[in-house]
XYZ file of C-alpha atoms in Angstrom:
325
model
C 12.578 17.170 -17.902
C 13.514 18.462 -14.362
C 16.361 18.841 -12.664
C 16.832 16.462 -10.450
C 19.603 17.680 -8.224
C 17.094 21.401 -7.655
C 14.956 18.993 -5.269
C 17.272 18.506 -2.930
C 18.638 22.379 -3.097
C 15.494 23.353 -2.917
C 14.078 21.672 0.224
C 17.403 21.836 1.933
C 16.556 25.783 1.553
C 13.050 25.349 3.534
C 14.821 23.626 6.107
C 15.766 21.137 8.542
C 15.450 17.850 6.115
C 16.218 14.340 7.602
C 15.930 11.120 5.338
C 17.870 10.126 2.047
C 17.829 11.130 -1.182
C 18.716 8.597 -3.889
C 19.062 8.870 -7.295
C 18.544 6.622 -10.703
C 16.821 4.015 -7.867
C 16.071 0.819 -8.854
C 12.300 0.134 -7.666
C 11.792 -3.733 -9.027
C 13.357 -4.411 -5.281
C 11.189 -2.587 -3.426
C 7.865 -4.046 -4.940
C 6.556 -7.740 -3.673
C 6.109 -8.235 -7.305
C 9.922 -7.690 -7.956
C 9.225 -6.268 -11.840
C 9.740 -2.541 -13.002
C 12.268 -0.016 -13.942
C 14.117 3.005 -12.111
C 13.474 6.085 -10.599
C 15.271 9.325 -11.720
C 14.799 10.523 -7.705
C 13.258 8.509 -4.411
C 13.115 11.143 -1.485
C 12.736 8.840 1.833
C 12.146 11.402 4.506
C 12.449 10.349 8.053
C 10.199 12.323 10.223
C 6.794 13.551 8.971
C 8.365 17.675 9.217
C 10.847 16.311 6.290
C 7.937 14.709 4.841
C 5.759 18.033 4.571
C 9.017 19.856 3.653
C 9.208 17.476 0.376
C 5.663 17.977 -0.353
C 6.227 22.389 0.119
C 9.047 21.816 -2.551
C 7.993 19.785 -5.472
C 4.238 21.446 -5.139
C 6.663 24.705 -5.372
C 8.615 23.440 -8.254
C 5.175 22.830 -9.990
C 6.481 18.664 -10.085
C 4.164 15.957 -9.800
C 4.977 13.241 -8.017
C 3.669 10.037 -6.853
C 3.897 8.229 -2.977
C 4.873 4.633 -2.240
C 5.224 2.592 0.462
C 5.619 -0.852 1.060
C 5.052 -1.356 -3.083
C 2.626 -4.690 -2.256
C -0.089 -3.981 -4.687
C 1.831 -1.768 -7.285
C 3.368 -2.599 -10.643
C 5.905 -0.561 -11.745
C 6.412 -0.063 -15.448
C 9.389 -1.529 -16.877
C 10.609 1.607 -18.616
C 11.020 2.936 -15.117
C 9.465 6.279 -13.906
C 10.004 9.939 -15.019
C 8.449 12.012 -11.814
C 9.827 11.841 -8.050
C 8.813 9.035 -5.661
C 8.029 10.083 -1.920
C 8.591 6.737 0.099
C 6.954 6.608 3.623
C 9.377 4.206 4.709
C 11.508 6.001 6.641
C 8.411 7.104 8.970
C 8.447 3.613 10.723
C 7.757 4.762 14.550
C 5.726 2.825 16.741
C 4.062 3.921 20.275
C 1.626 3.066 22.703
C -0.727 4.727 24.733
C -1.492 2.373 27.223
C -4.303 5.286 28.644
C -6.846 4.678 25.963
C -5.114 0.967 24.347
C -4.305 3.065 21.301
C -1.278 1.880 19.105
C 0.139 4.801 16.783
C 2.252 3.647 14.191
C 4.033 5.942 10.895
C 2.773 4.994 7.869
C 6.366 3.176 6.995
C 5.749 0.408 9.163
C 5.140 -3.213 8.341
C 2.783 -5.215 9.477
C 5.133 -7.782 10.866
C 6.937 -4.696 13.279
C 3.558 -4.121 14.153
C 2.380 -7.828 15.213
C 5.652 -7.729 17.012
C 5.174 -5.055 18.908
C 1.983 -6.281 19.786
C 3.142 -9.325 21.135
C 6.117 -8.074 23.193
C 3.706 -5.807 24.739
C 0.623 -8.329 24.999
C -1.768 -6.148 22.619
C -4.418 -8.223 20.833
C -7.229 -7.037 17.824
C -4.681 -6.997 15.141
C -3.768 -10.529 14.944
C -5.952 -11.049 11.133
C -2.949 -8.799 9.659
C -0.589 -10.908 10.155
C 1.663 -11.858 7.476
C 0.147 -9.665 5.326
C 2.675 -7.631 3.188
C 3.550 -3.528 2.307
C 2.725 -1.038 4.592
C 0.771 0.706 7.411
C -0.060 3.874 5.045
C -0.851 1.881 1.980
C -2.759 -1.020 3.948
C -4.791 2.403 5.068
C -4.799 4.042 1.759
C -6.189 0.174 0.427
C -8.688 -0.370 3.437
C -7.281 -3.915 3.557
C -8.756 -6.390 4.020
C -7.827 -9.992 5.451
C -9.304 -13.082 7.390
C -12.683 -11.254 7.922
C -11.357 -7.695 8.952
C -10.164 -4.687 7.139
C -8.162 -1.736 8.055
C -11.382 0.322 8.788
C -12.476 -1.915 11.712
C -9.493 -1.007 14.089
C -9.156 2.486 12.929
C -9.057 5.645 15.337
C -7.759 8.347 13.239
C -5.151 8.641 10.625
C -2.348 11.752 10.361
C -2.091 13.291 6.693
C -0.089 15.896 4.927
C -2.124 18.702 3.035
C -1.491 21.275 0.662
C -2.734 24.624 0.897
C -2.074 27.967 -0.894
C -1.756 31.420 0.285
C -3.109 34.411 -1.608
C 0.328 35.280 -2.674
C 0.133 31.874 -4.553
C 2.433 30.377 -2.012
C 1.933 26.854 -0.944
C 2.714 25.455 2.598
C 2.127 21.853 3.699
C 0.747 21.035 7.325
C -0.571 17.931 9.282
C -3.781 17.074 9.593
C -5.919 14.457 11.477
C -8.585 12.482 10.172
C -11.087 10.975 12.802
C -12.650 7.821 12.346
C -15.795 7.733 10.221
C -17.665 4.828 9.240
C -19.305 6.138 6.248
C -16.074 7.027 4.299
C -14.846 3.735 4.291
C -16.219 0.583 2.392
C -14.747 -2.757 1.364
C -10.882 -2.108 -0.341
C -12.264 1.553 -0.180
C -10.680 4.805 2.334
C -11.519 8.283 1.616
C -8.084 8.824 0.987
C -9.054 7.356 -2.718
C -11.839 9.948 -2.826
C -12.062 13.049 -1.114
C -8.832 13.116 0.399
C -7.470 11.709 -2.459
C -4.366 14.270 -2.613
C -3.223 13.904 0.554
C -0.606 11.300 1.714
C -1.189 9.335 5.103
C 1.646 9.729 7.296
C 0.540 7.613 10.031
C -1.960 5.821 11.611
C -3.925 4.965 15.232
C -5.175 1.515 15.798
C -7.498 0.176 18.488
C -5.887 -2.686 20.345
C -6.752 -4.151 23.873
C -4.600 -5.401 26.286
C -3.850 -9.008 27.127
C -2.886 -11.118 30.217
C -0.736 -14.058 29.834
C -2.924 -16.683 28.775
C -4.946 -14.552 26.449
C -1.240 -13.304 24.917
C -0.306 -16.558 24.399
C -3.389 -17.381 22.270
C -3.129 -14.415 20.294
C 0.239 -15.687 19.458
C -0.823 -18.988 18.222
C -3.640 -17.038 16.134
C -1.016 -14.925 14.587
C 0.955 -17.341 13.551
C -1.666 -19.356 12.217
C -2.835 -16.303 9.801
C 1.179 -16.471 8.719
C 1.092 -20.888 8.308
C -2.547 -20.267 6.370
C -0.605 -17.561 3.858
C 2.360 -19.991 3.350
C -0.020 -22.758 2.251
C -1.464 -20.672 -0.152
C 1.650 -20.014 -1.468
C 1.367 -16.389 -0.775
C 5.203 -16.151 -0.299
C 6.418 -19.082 -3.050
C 6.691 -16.743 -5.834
C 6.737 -12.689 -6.335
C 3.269 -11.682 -6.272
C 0.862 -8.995 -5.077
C -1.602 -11.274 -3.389
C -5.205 -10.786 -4.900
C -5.161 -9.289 -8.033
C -8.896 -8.887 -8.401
C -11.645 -7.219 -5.837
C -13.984 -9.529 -5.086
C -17.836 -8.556 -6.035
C -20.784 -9.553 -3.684
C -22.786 -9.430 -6.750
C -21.288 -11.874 -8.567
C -22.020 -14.559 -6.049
C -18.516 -15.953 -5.445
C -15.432 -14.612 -4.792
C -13.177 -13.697 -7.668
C -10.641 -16.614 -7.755
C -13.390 -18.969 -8.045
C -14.766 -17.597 -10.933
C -11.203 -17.521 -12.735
C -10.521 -21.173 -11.936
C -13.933 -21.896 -12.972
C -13.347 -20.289 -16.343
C -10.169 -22.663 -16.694
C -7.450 -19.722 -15.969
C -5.974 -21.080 -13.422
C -2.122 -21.859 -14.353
C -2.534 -19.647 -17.261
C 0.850 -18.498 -18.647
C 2.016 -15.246 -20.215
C 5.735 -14.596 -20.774
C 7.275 -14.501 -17.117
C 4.220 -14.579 -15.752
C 1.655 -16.679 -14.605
C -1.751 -17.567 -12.734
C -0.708 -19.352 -9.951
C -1.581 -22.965 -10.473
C -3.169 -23.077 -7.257
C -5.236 -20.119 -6.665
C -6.921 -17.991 -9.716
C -7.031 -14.757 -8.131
C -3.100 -14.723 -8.010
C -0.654 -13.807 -10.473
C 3.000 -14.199 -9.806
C 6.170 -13.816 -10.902
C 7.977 -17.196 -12.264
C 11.635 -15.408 -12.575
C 11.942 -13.685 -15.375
C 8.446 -11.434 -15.867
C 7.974 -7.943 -16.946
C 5.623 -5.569 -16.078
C 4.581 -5.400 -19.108
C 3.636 -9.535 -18.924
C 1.914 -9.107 -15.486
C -0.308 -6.241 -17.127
C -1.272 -8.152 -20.160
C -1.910 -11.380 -17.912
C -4.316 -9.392 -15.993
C -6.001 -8.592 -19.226
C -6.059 -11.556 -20.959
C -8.077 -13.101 -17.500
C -10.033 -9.911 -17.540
C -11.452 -10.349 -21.514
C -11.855 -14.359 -20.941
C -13.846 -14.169 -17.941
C -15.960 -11.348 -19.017
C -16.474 -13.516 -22.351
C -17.466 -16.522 -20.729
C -19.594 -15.265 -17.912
C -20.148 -11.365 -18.504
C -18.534 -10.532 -15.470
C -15.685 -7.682 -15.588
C -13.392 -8.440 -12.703
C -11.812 -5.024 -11.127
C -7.875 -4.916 -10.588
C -7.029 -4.586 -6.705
C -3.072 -3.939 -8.002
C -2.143 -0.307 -9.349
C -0.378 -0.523 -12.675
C 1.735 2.764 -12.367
C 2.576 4.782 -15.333
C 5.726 6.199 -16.375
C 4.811 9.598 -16.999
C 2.331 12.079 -14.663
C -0.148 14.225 -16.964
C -0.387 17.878 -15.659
């Protein structure tokens, strides 16, 4: 077991750190689906310098460690987590360069600050994200995906931390940009899954255009149509993580159509559920665990593989208490 208290001596020894450290943090609150346990330490740095300085010291101190953002498509476990959270929240900057109609945004920030920046400052092409839950970094991390667009389509480049290591066997952290290509990216799929796997996104450069009045005003009444289509679907009624399950072109039809079709739909398990009116939704009634939301997804997993040899893959992370080294 670590010592807790030697992370924060130790990067307050590197330097300048800005941001929070908290301790024995409770992390059901911070996750859309409202379930898990604690967190011996959450460090919440709030520039990307503190950021890399957190990454110098627990690669230093030879401690694993795991990053979180918003928490939208994560299930923590309900014994609560052993290793050191980095949360990107506190990098929640927003800027525009009105040069080249380029919006740069931390990897903290919501997608509702960012649909309302965009309409105080009459910037349109990111309308399809609104509503949608978590954060900039993880939506990037994810490739999202929503109302025909994903993440990939308005991307420009994305800012990263990166570990190297001297010859000494000294390890430093830096920033690093990733430009825009194509053929990393595919549907719920970034290369910061694959080959960039190990490297957190600090933030993020969207391509927006710029709107006159009347087109402004339109963009407005598509945004919050994306937010009145989400509330319909009940996307906000209960705790939840949105689509559980990817969908899979080769299966023919999208994921919560073959769950309702192989009579899941409203399916119960403990304190949670399959919400009665969409199958590829699980949610929260109250009173679930982790533990029920993980055994939910693999009861519908086993019975729709059963009945129509499909094997539907999980969209949401099921975290585990413990990191192997």
């Amino acid at each position: 077991m670590y010592n807790v208290r030697k992370i924060e001596e130790n990067i307050n020894m590197r330097g300048d750190f800005q941001g929070t450290f908290l301790y024995d943090q409770e992390l059901a609150p911070r996750t859309t689906f409202k379930v898990g346990g604690k967190a011996q330490v959450l460090v919440e740095p709030a520039t990307m310098e503190s950021f890399l300085l957190v990454l110098e010291s627990l690669k230093s101190l030879e401690l694993p460690h795991l990053v979180l953002g918003g928490c939208s498509n994560v299930v923590v476990p309900d014994e609560g987590i052993d290793y050191p959270i980095l949360s990107t929240l506190g990098l929640d900057t927003i800027s525009f360069s009105s040069d080249k109609n380029l919006l740069h945004c931390g990897a903290g920030c919501s997608w509702k600050q960012v649909i309302d920046f965009c309409l105080e400052h009459r910037l349109g092409g990111l309308e399809s994200f609104s509503g949608l839950p978590g954060s900039l970094g993880g939506a990037t991390f994810m490739n999202a995906r929503c109302y025909d667009a994903s993440v990939s389509d308005v991307l420009e480049q994305v800012e990263y931390g990166q570990l190297t290591q001297d010859e000494s066997g000294q390890w430093s952290a830096s920033l690093q940009t990733y430009k825009m290509k194509p053929t990393d990216w595919d549907y719920k799929v970034s290369p910061f899954q694959r080959q960039l796997a190990d490297c957190p996104v600090l933030a993020v450069t969207l391509k927006v255009r710029s709107l006159d009045e009347a087109e402004a005003q339109e963009m407005e009444k598509k945004a919050q149509s994306f937010v009145a289509d989400r509330e319909q679907k009940g996307h906000f009624s209960y705790p939840s993580a949105g689509s559980v399950f990817k969908n899979n072109r080769d299966f023919g039809k999208p994921s919560g159509k073959i769950i309702d079709e192989a009579g899941l739909r409203g399916l119960e398990l403990g304190g949670a559920q399959v919400a009665p009116w969409h199958g590829n939704f699980i949610i929260n009634r109250g009173q679930a665990s982790a533990s029920d939301i993980q055994q939910l997804v693999q009861r519908v997993q086993e019975e729709v593989r059963e009945k129509t040899g499909f094997f539907l893959e999980p969209e949401i992370i099921f975290l585990s208490r413990s990191i192997k080294t």
